Coordinates of C-alpha atoms and ligand atoms in Angstrom, one line a residue:
Chain A
M1 CA 98.6 79.4 83.9
N2 CA 96.4 82.4 83.2
R3 CA 94.7 83.8 86.3
L4 CA 92.7 86.9 87.4
F5 CA 92.9 87.6 91.1
H6 CA 89.7 89.4 91.8
L7 CA 86.8 90.0 94.2
P8 CA 83.2 89.5 93.1
L9 CA 82.1 93.0 94.2
S10 CA 85.2 94.9 93.1
P11 CA 84.3 97.3 90.3
F12 CA 87.9 97.3 89.0
S13 CA 87.9 93.5 88.9
R14 CA 84.5 93.5 87.1
K15 CA 85.8 96.0 84.5
I16 CA 88.7 93.6 83.6
R17 CA 86.3 90.5 83.5
I18 CA 84.1 92.4 81.0
V19 CA 87.1 93.4 78.9
L20 CA 88.3 89.8 78.8
G21 CA 84.8 88.7 77.8
E22 CA 84.5 91.3 75.1
K23 CA 87.9 90.4 73.7
K24 CA 87.0 86.7 73.9
V25 CA 90.0 85.8 76.0
S26 CA 89.2 82.4 77.5
G27 CA 91.1 80.1 79.8
V28 CA 91.6 82.7 82.6
D29 CA 91.0 81.1 86.0
L30 CA 89.3 83.4 88.5
V31 CA 91.0 83.4 91.9
E32 CA 89.2 85.2 94.7
E33 CA 91.7 87.3 96.7
R34 CA 90.8 89.2 99.8
P35 CA 93.3 92.0 99.7
W36 CA 92.8 93.0 103.4
E37 CA 94.3 89.7 104.4
R38 CA 97.6 90.9 103.0
R39 CA 98.7 87.5 101.9
M40 CA 102.5 87.6 101.2
D41 CA 102.4 85.7 97.9
F42 CA 99.8 88.2 96.6
L43 CA 101.7 91.2 97.7
L44 CA 104.8 89.9 95.8
L45 CA 102.6 90.0 92.7
S46 CA 101.0 93.3 93.4
P47 CA 102.9 95.8 95.5
A48 CA 99.7 98.0 95.8
G49 CA 98.0 95.0 97.4
Q50 CA 94.9 95.6 95.3
V51 CA 92.7 93.5 93.0
P52 CA 92.6 93.0 90.0
V53 CA 95.9 91.4 89.1
L54 CA 96.0 89.5 85.8
Q55 CA 98.6 86.8 85.0
L56 CA 98.5 86.2 81.2
N57 CA 101.1 84.2 79.3
G58 CA 103.8 84.8 81.9
T59 CA 103.2 88.5 82.3
T60 CA 101.8 89.8 85.6
L61 CA 99.8 93.0 85.4
S62 CA 98.1 95.2 87.9
D63 CA 96.0 98.4 88.0
S64 CA 92.9 98.0 86.0
T65 CA 93.7 100.9 83.6
A66 CA 97.1 99.6 82.9
I67 CA 95.7 96.1 82.4
F68 CA 93.0 97.4 80.0
E69 CA 95.5 99.4 77.9
Y70 CA 97.7 96.3 77.7
L71 CA 94.8 94.2 76.5
E72 CA 93.7 96.8 74.0
E73 CA 97.2 97.0 72.6
T74 CA 97.8 93.2 72.4
I75 CA 94.3 92.1 71.5
P76 CA 93.1 95.0 69.4
E77 CA 89.8 93.5 68.2
P78 CA 87.1 94.2 69.1
R79 CA 88.2 97.7 69.9
L80 CA 87.2 99.3 73.2
L81 CA 88.7 102.6 72.3
P82 CA 87.7 104.6 69.1
R83 CA 90.4 105.2 66.4
D84 CA 90.4 109.0 66.6
P85 CA 92.7 110.5 69.3
A86 CA 90.1 113.0 70.5
Q87 CA 87.4 110.4 70.8
R88 CA 89.9 108.1 72.6
A89 CA 90.5 110.9 75.0
E90 CA 86.8 111.3 75.6
A91 CA 86.4 107.5 76.3
R92 CA 89.4 107.7 78.7
R93 CA 88.1 110.8 80.4
L94 CA 84.8 109.1 81.2
A95 CA 86.4 105.8 82.2
A96 CA 88.6 107.9 84.7
W97 CA 85.4 109.7 85.8
F98 CA 84.0 106.4 87.0
D99 CA 87.2 104.9 88.3
I100 CA 88.2 108.0 90.3
K101 CA 85.4 110.4 90.8
F102 CA 82.4 108.1 91.0
Q103 CA 84.5 105.6 93.0
R104 CA 85.2 108.2 95.6
E105 CA 81.9 110.0 95.7
V106 CA 79.6 107.0 95.4
T107 CA 81.1 103.5 95.3
E108 CA 83.4 103.9 98.3
N109 CA 80.7 105.4 100.4
L110 CA 78.1 102.7 99.7
L111 CA 80.1 99.5 99.0
Q112 CA 82.8 100.1 101.6
E113 CA 80.2 100.8 104.3
R114 CA 77.6 98.2 103.4
V115 CA 79.7 95.3 102.1
N116 CA 83.4 95.5 102.8
K117 CA 83.0 96.4 106.5
K118 CA 80.9 93.3 106.9
L119 CA 83.3 91.1 105.0
M120 CA 86.3 92.5 106.9
K121 CA 84.4 92.4 110.2
S122 CA 85.7 96.0 110.8
G123 CA 82.7 97.7 112.4
Y124 CA 79.3 99.1 111.6
P125 CA 78.3 101.0 108.6
D126 CA 78.7 104.8 108.9
G127 CA 75.3 106.3 108.2
A128 CA 76.7 109.7 107.1
R129 CA 78.8 108.1 104.4
I130 CA 75.8 106.0 103.2
R131 CA 73.7 109.2 103.0
A132 CA 76.5 111.0 101.1
G133 CA 76.8 108.1 98.6
S134 CA 73.1 108.0 98.1
A135 CA 72.9 111.7 97.5
N136 CA 75.9 111.7 95.1
I137 CA 74.8 108.9 92.9
K138 CA 71.8 111.0 91.7
Y139 CA 74.0 113.6 90.2
H140 CA 76.1 111.0 88.4
L141 CA 73.0 109.3 87.0
D142 CA 71.8 112.7 85.8
Y143 CA 75.1 113.3 84.1
M144 CA 75.0 109.8 82.4
G145 CA 71.4 110.5 81.3
W146 CA 72.5 113.9 79.8
L147 CA 75.2 112.1 77.8
L148 CA 73.0 109.2 76.8
E149 CA 70.3 111.5 75.5
R150 CA 72.9 112.7 73.0
R151 CA 74.9 109.6 72.3
H152 CA 74.1 105.9 71.9
W153 CA 77.0 104.9 74.3
L154 CA 78.6 107.1 77.0
A155 CA 81.6 108.2 74.9
G156 CA 80.0 108.2 71.4
E157 CA 78.4 105.9 69.0
A158 CA 80.3 102.7 69.9
L159 CA 80.7 100.8 73.2
T160 CA 84.0 101.8 74.9
I161 CA 85.9 101.3 78.1
A162 CA 83.8 104.2 79.5
D163 CA 80.6 102.1 79.3
I164 CA 82.5 99.1 80.8
S165 CA 83.9 101.1 83.8
A166 CA 80.5 102.7 84.5
A167 CA 78.6 99.4 84.3
A168 CA 81.2 97.7 86.5
H169 CA 80.5 100.2 89.2
L170 CA 76.8 100.3 88.8
S171 CA 76.5 96.5 88.8
C172 CA 78.2 96.3 92.2
L173 CA 75.9 99.0 93.6
D174 CA 72.9 97.3 92.0
Y175 CA 73.8 94.1 93.9
I176 CA 73.1 96.0 97.1
N177 CA 70.1 97.7 95.6
D178 CA 71.6 101.2 95.6
V179 CA 70.7 102.2 92.1
D180 CA 67.4 104.0 91.4
W181 CA 66.7 102.8 87.8
G182 CA 63.5 104.9 87.7
R183 CA 65.5 108.1 87.7
N184 CA 66.4 108.2 84.1
A185 CA 65.0 106.2 81.2
A186 CA 68.1 106.6 79.0
V187 CA 70.3 105.2 81.7
K188 CA 68.0 102.3 82.3
D189 CA 67.9 101.5 78.6
W190 CA 71.7 101.7 78.4
Y191 CA 72.2 99.4 81.3
A192 CA 69.7 96.9 79.8
R193 CA 71.8 96.9 76.7
I194 CA 75.1 96.3 78.6
K195 CA 73.5 93.7 80.8
S196 CA 72.4 91.5 77.9
R197 CA 76.0 91.2 76.5
P198 CA 77.5 87.8 76.9
S199 CA 80.6 89.4 78.5
F200 CA 78.4 90.7 81.3
R201 CA 76.3 87.6 82.1
P202 CA 78.9 85.7 84.2
L203 CA 79.1 88.7 86.7
L204 CA 75.4 88.5 87.3
N205 CA 75.8 85.0 88.6
D206 CA 78.3 85.9 91.3
T207 CA 77.0 85.7 94.8
V208 CA 78.5 87.0 98.0
P209 CA 77.4 85.2 101.2
G210 CA 75.4 87.3 103.5
F211 CA 73.9 89.5 100.8
T212 CA 70.7 88.8 99.0
V213 CA 70.4 90.4 95.6
P214 CA 67.3 92.3 94.6
S215 CA 65.0 90.3 92.3
H216 CA 65.7 92.6 89.3
Y217 CA 69.5 92.2 89.6
A218 CA 70.2 89.5 87.0
N219 CA 67.0 90.0 85.1
L220 CA 67.4 91.4 81.6
D221 CA 63.9 93.0 81.6
F222 CA 64.2 94.8 84.8
Chain B
M1 CA 94.2 129.7 71.1
N2 CA 96.1 127.0 73.1
R3 CA 95.6 127.1 76.8
L4 CA 96.2 125.0 79.9
F5 CA 93.9 125.7 82.8
H6 CA 96.0 124.8 85.8
L7 CA 96.9 125.5 89.4
P8 CA 100.5 126.0 90.4
L9 CA 100.4 123.4 93.2
S10 CA 98.2 120.8 91.5
P11 CA 100.3 117.7 90.8
F12 CA 98.0 116.7 87.9
S13 CA 98.5 120.1 86.3
R14 CA 102.3 119.9 86.8
K15 CA 102.3 116.4 85.2
I16 CA 100.8 117.9 82.0
R17 CA 103.1 120.9 82.0
I18 CA 106.1 118.6 82.2
V19 CA 104.7 116.4 79.4
L20 CA 104.2 119.5 77.2
G21 CA 107.7 120.6 78.0
E22 CA 109.2 117.1 77.1
K23 CA 107.3 117.0 73.9
K24 CA 108.4 120.6 73.1
V25 CA 104.8 121.9 72.6
S26 CA 105.1 125.6 72.8
G27 CA 102.5 128.4 72.6
V28 CA 100.3 127.1 75.3
D29 CA 99.1 129.9 77.6
L30 CA 98.9 129.0 81.3
V31 CA 95.6 130.1 82.8
E32 CA 95.2 129.8 86.6
E33 CA 91.9 128.4 87.5
R34 CA 90.6 127.9 91.1
P35 CA 88.2 125.0 90.7
W36 CA 86.5 125.6 94.0
E37 CA 85.1 128.9 92.7
R38 CA 83.1 126.7 90.3
R39 CA 83.2 129.3 87.5
M40 CA 80.4 128.5 85.0
D41 CA 82.6 128.9 81.9
F42 CA 85.1 126.5 83.3
L43 CA 82.5 123.9 84.3
L44 CA 81.2 124.0 80.7
L45 CA 84.7 123.0 79.5
S46 CA 85.2 120.4 82.3
P47 CA 82.2 118.7 83.8
A48 CA 84.4 117.3 86.6
G49 CA 85.3 120.8 87.5
Q50 CA 88.9 119.9 87.9
V51 CA 92.2 121.1 86.6
P52 CA 94.1 120.4 84.4
V53 CA 92.1 121.2 81.2
L54 CA 94.0 121.5 78.0
Q55 CA 92.7 123.3 74.9
L56 CA 94.9 122.4 71.9
N57 CA 94.1 123.2 68.3
G58 CA 90.4 123.3 68.9
T59 CA 90.2 120.2 71.0
T60 CA 89.3 120.5 74.7
L61 CA 90.7 117.7 76.9
S62 CA 90.4 116.9 80.6
D63 CA 91.7 114.3 83.0
S64 CA 95.5 114.2 83.1
T65 CA 95.8 110.6 82.1
A66 CA 93.5 111.1 79.1
I67 CA 95.4 114.2 78.2
F68 CA 98.7 112.4 78.5
E69 CA 97.6 109.5 76.3
Y70 CA 96.3 112.0 73.7
L71 CA 99.6 113.8 73.6
E72 CA 101.6 110.6 73.4
E73 CA 99.4 109.5 70.5
T74 CA 99.5 112.7 68.6
I75 CA 103.0 113.8 69.3
P76 CA 104.9 110.5 69.6
E77 CA 108.4 111.9 70.0
P78 CA 110.0 111.8 72.5
R79 CA 108.2 108.8 73.8
L80 CA 107.1 108.8 77.4
L81 CA 105.9 105.2 77.2
P82 CA 108.2 102.3 76.1
R83 CA 107.4 100.3 73.0
D84 CA 106.9 96.9 74.5
P85 CA 103.3 96.4 75.8
A86 CA 104.4 94.8 79.1
Q87 CA 106.8 97.7 79.8
R88 CA 104.1 100.2 78.9
A89 CA 101.9 98.5 81.4
E90 CA 104.6 98.9 84.0
A91 CA 104.9 102.6 83.3
R92 CA 101.1 103.0 83.5
R93 CA 100.9 101.0 86.7
L94 CA 103.4 103.3 88.4
A95 CA 101.9 106.5 87.0
A96 CA 98.5 105.3 88.4
W97 CA 100.3 104.5 91.7
F98 CA 101.2 108.1 92.1
D99 CA 98.0 109.6 90.7
I100 CA 95.7 107.4 92.8
K101 CA 97.4 105.7 95.7
F102 CA 100.1 108.3 96.6
Q103 CA 97.6 111.1 95.9
R104 CA 95.2 109.6 98.4
E105 CA 97.6 108.5 101.1
V106 CA 100.1 111.4 100.9
T107 CA 99.4 114.4 98.7
E108 CA 95.8 114.9 99.7
N109 CA 96.6 114.7 103.4
L110 CA 99.4 117.2 103.2
L111 CA 98.6 119.5 100.4
Q112 CA 94.9 119.7 101.1
E113 CA 95.5 120.5 104.8
R114 CA 98.4 122.8 104.5
V115 CA 97.7 124.7 101.2
N116 CA 94.2 124.3 99.8
K117 CA 92.4 125.0 103.1
K118 CA 94.4 128.2 103.4
L119 CA 93.7 129.2 99.8
M120 CA 90.1 128.3 100.0
K121 CA 89.7 129.8 103.5
S122 CA 88.0 126.7 104.6
G123 CA 89.2 126.1 108.1
Y124 CA 92.3 125.0 109.9
P125 CA 94.7 122.1 109.1
D126 CA 93.7 118.8 110.5
G127 CA 96.7 117.5 112.5
A128 CA 95.6 113.9 112.2
R129 CA 95.6 114.0 108.5
I130 CA 99.0 115.8 108.4
R131 CA 100.4 113.1 110.6
A132 CA 99.0 110.4 108.4
G133 CA 100.4 112.0 105.3
S134 CA 103.9 112.4 106.9
A135 CA 103.8 108.7 108.0
N136 CA 102.7 107.4 104.6
I137 CA 105.2 109.3 102.5
K138 CA 108.1 107.3 104.1
Y139 CA 106.7 104.0 102.8
H140 CA 106.3 105.5 99.3
L141 CA 109.9 106.9 99.3
D142 CA 111.1 103.5 100.4
Y143 CA 109.3 101.8 97.5
M144 CA 110.7 104.3 95.1
G145 CA 114.1 103.7 96.5
W146 CA 113.7 99.9 96.1
L147 CA 112.8 100.4 92.4
L148 CA 115.5 102.9 91.8
E149 CA 118.2 100.7 93.2
R150 CA 117.3 98.3 90.4
R151 CA 116.4 100.6 87.5
H152 CA 117.7 103.9 86.3
W153 CA 114.2 105.4 86.1
L154 CA 111.1 104.2 87.9
A155 CA 109.6 102.0 85.2
G156 CA 112.9 100.9 83.6
E157 CA 115.9 102.3 81.7
A158 CA 114.1 105.3 80.1
L159 CA 112.2 108.2 81.5
T160 CA 108.5 107.6 81.3
I161 CA 105.2 109.1 82.5
A162 CA 105.7 107.2 85.8
D163 CA 108.7 109.5 86.6
I164 CA 106.7 112.5 85.5
S165 CA 103.7 111.7 87.7
A166 CA 105.9 110.9 90.7
A167 CA 108.0 114.1 90.3
A168 CA 104.8 116.2 89.9
H169 CA 103.6 115.0 93.3
L170 CA 106.9 115.3 95.0
S171 CA 107.6 118.8 93.7
C172 CA 104.3 120.0 95.2
L173 CA 105.2 118.5 98.5
D174 CA 108.7 119.8 98.3
Y175 CA 107.3 123.3 98.0
I176 CA 105.8 122.9 101.5
N177 CA 109.0 121.1 102.7
D178 CA 107.3 117.8 103.3
V179 CA 109.9 115.5 101.6
D180 CA 112.8 114.1 103.5
W181 CA 115.4 113.9 100.8
G182 CA 117.8 112.3 103.3
R183 CA 115.8 109.1 103.5
N184 CA 117.0 107.5 100.4
A185 CA 120.0 108.4 98.2
A186 CA 118.7 106.8 95.1
V187 CA 115.5 108.8 95.3
K188 CA 117.4 112.0 95.9
D189 CA 119.7 111.3 92.9
W190 CA 116.6 110.5 90.7
Y191 CA 114.9 113.8 91.7
A192 CA 118.1 115.8 91.0
R193 CA 118.1 114.3 87.5
I194 CA 114.4 115.2 86.9
K195 CA 114.8 118.6 88.4
S196 CA 117.6 119.5 86.0
R197 CA 115.5 118.8 82.9
P198 CA 114.4 121.9 80.9
S199 CA 110.8 120.7 81.1
F200 CA 110.9 120.9 84.9
R201 CA 112.5 124.3 85.3
P202 CA 109.4 126.5 84.8
L203 CA 107.6 124.7 87.6
L204 CA 110.3 125.6 90.1
N205 CA 109.7 129.3 89.5
D206 CA 106.0 129.2 90.4
T207 CA 105.2 130.9 93.6
V208 CA 102.0 130.8 95.7
P209 CA 101.4 133.8 97.8
G210 CA 101.5 133.1 101.5
F211 CA 103.9 130.1 101.3
T212 CA 107.7 130.5 101.4
V213 CA 109.6 127.8 99.6
P214 CA 112.5 126.0 101.4
S215 CA 115.9 127.2 100.2
H216 CA 116.7 123.9 98.4
Y217 CA 113.4 123.9 96.4
A218 CA 114.6 125.3 93.1
N219 CA 118.3 124.4 93.7
L220 CA 119.7 121.8 91.4
D221 CA 122.4 120.7 93.9
F222 CA 120.1 120.3 96.9
Ligands
GSH301 N1 93.7 101.8 90.7 C1 93.4 100.4 91.0 C2 92.4 100.3 92.1 C3 92.0 98.9 92.6 C4 91.3 98.9 93.9 O1 91.0 99.9 94.5 N2 90.9 97.7 94.3 C5 90.2 97.5 95.6 C6 89.0 96.6 95.4 S1 87.8 97.3 94.4 C7 91.2 96.8 96.6 O2 91.9 95.9 96.2 N3 91.3 97.4 97.8 C8 92.1 96.9 98.8 C9 93.1 97.9 99.3 O3 93.2 99.0 98.7 O4 93.9 97.6 100.2 C10 92.8 99.7 89.8 O5 92.3 100.4 88.9 O6 93.0 98.5 89.6
GSH302 N1 91.7 112.6 87.6 C1 92.0 114.0 87.5 C2 92.2 114.6 88.9 C3 92.4 116.1 88.8 C4 92.3 116.8 90.2 O1 92.1 116.1 91.2 N2 92.5 118.1 90.2 C5 92.4 118.8 91.5 C6 93.6 119.7 91.7 S1 95.1 118.8 91.9 C7 91.1 119.7 91.4 O2 90.9 120.3 90.4 N3 90.3 119.6 92.5 C8 89.1 120.4 92.6 C9 87.9 119.5 92.7 O3 88.0 118.3 92.7 O4 86.8 120.1 92.9 C10 93.2 114.2 86.6 O5 94.0 113.3 86.6 O6 93.3 115.2 86.0

C-alpha cells in the first residue's frame, strides 16, 4: 500500500504532495500523523520522528529532500530539476534556502507559535517570536521579488523544486494570513501561477479545525 | 581561480573539504571568511551570507548539499552516493539528519556557545544550551552505534556523504572535547577509519586561536 504520512500545515509534507502531483503519482493514501504524539509504529518507520514519510512500492522514505531526489531519479518526467549541473545547483540552493533558512527565520516562528502550540496544547504564542517571524518574512519576500524580476521561476526559466519548496512554506503561512501579498507584484504573480496548478489544488482544500482561512486563501484571483 | 570560502570549525565547510579530498580535486585555495562580518563582496557571492561557498571553474556554488550534489554529478568517481535509488535516499536521509537535526540539537548548542560567541565577541556561553547539547549528543551517538553495529558505514557497506556529514560535525565537536568516544565502540572504530583517510588529515591540522585541542584530536589511535 502506498501512503504518505503527513500533516496538513507541514511545509515539508506539502512539498512532497506537490511533487507527487506534478509527477502524476496517484494511489498514495494520505495518513495524518501528529509527530508529537510519538506513536511507536511511526517512530519505527521514521527514526527522526518527523513528517513526511513516504511508503511507495515497498520502500519507506523520509526527509523531504531525500524523498524528492528519489522521486526525481525514479520518475524523471516531468523534471523538477534542470539538466545542467550548475542550474541544478541553483535550484537546490534555493530549495535549501526555504527548507532551512526561511523555515528557521520565518515558518518556525509563525507556524510553531500560532498553530502547533495550539494543536499540541503546549502553551501560549510567544509574541517576540511572532514579531521576529513577521519582520523576517519581508526580507525573504523582497529576495524572491528580486529573483522573479529577473527570472520567470525562482531558479530560472522552468518550474523547479525551488518553487515547490517556497510555495509549500508560503501556502502554510497564507493559511494563517501571515503573507503580505501586496508587498511585491512579481511574487504575487508567481504565487498565482503556482496556485493554479492541478498539483496545488488539493492542498488548498485542507482544513485544520480551530483555524479559519482568509477569504483569498483558495482563491485563484486573490 | 578556484576557491573555497570556509571557516575552520564550520561543519558544512569541513564536509565540502572532505568531499573535494575524496574526489581528488586539487588547486582549490582555502579562504577564511567570517560570515558575521557581513563583508559586501562575500554577500554578493552568497546571498545567504553563509560558508561554505565554492568557486570552481567559473561557477559559484553555495549551500553544502547543493555543492555536494554538483560535485557528485560532475566528478562522479569515487562515488559518494550508492547507485541504487533507495540506497541513495538512505544516504541522503542520514546526511540531512546530521546537517539539520544533529546541527540543531547538538552542534549549534555546543559550538555556537563555546566557540562562535568567543570569536564574535558576542557574550558569554549559555549554560542551559551547553547542557542541552551535551545531553542530546548521547542519543545521537547511540543511534549511530545502532546503525554501525549493523552496517560497515552509516548508510550501508560503502562510505557515503552520510559518513562525511557526520564526521564533519563530530570533528568540530571533538576539537572542543565534546565527544565521549568511550560511549560506543562501533562509533569510535568508525571515526578512527574516517580519521585515517587522506581527505580528512588536513582538517585535523587546523587551529583556531584561543582554543587548545585535546591531545587525542589529531591522533589516529585515540
Ligand atoms: N528535514 C525534514 C524536516 C521535517 C520536519 O521538520 N517536519 C516537522 C513538521 S513540518 C515535524 O515532523 N516536526 C516534529 C518533530 O520534529 O518532532 C524534512 O525535510 O522532511
Ligand atoms: N545550509 C547551509 C548552512 C551553512 C551554515 O550554516 N554555515 C554557518 C557556518 S557553519 C554560517 O555561515 N553561519 C553564519 C550565518 O548564518 O550568518 C549549508 O549547508 O551550507
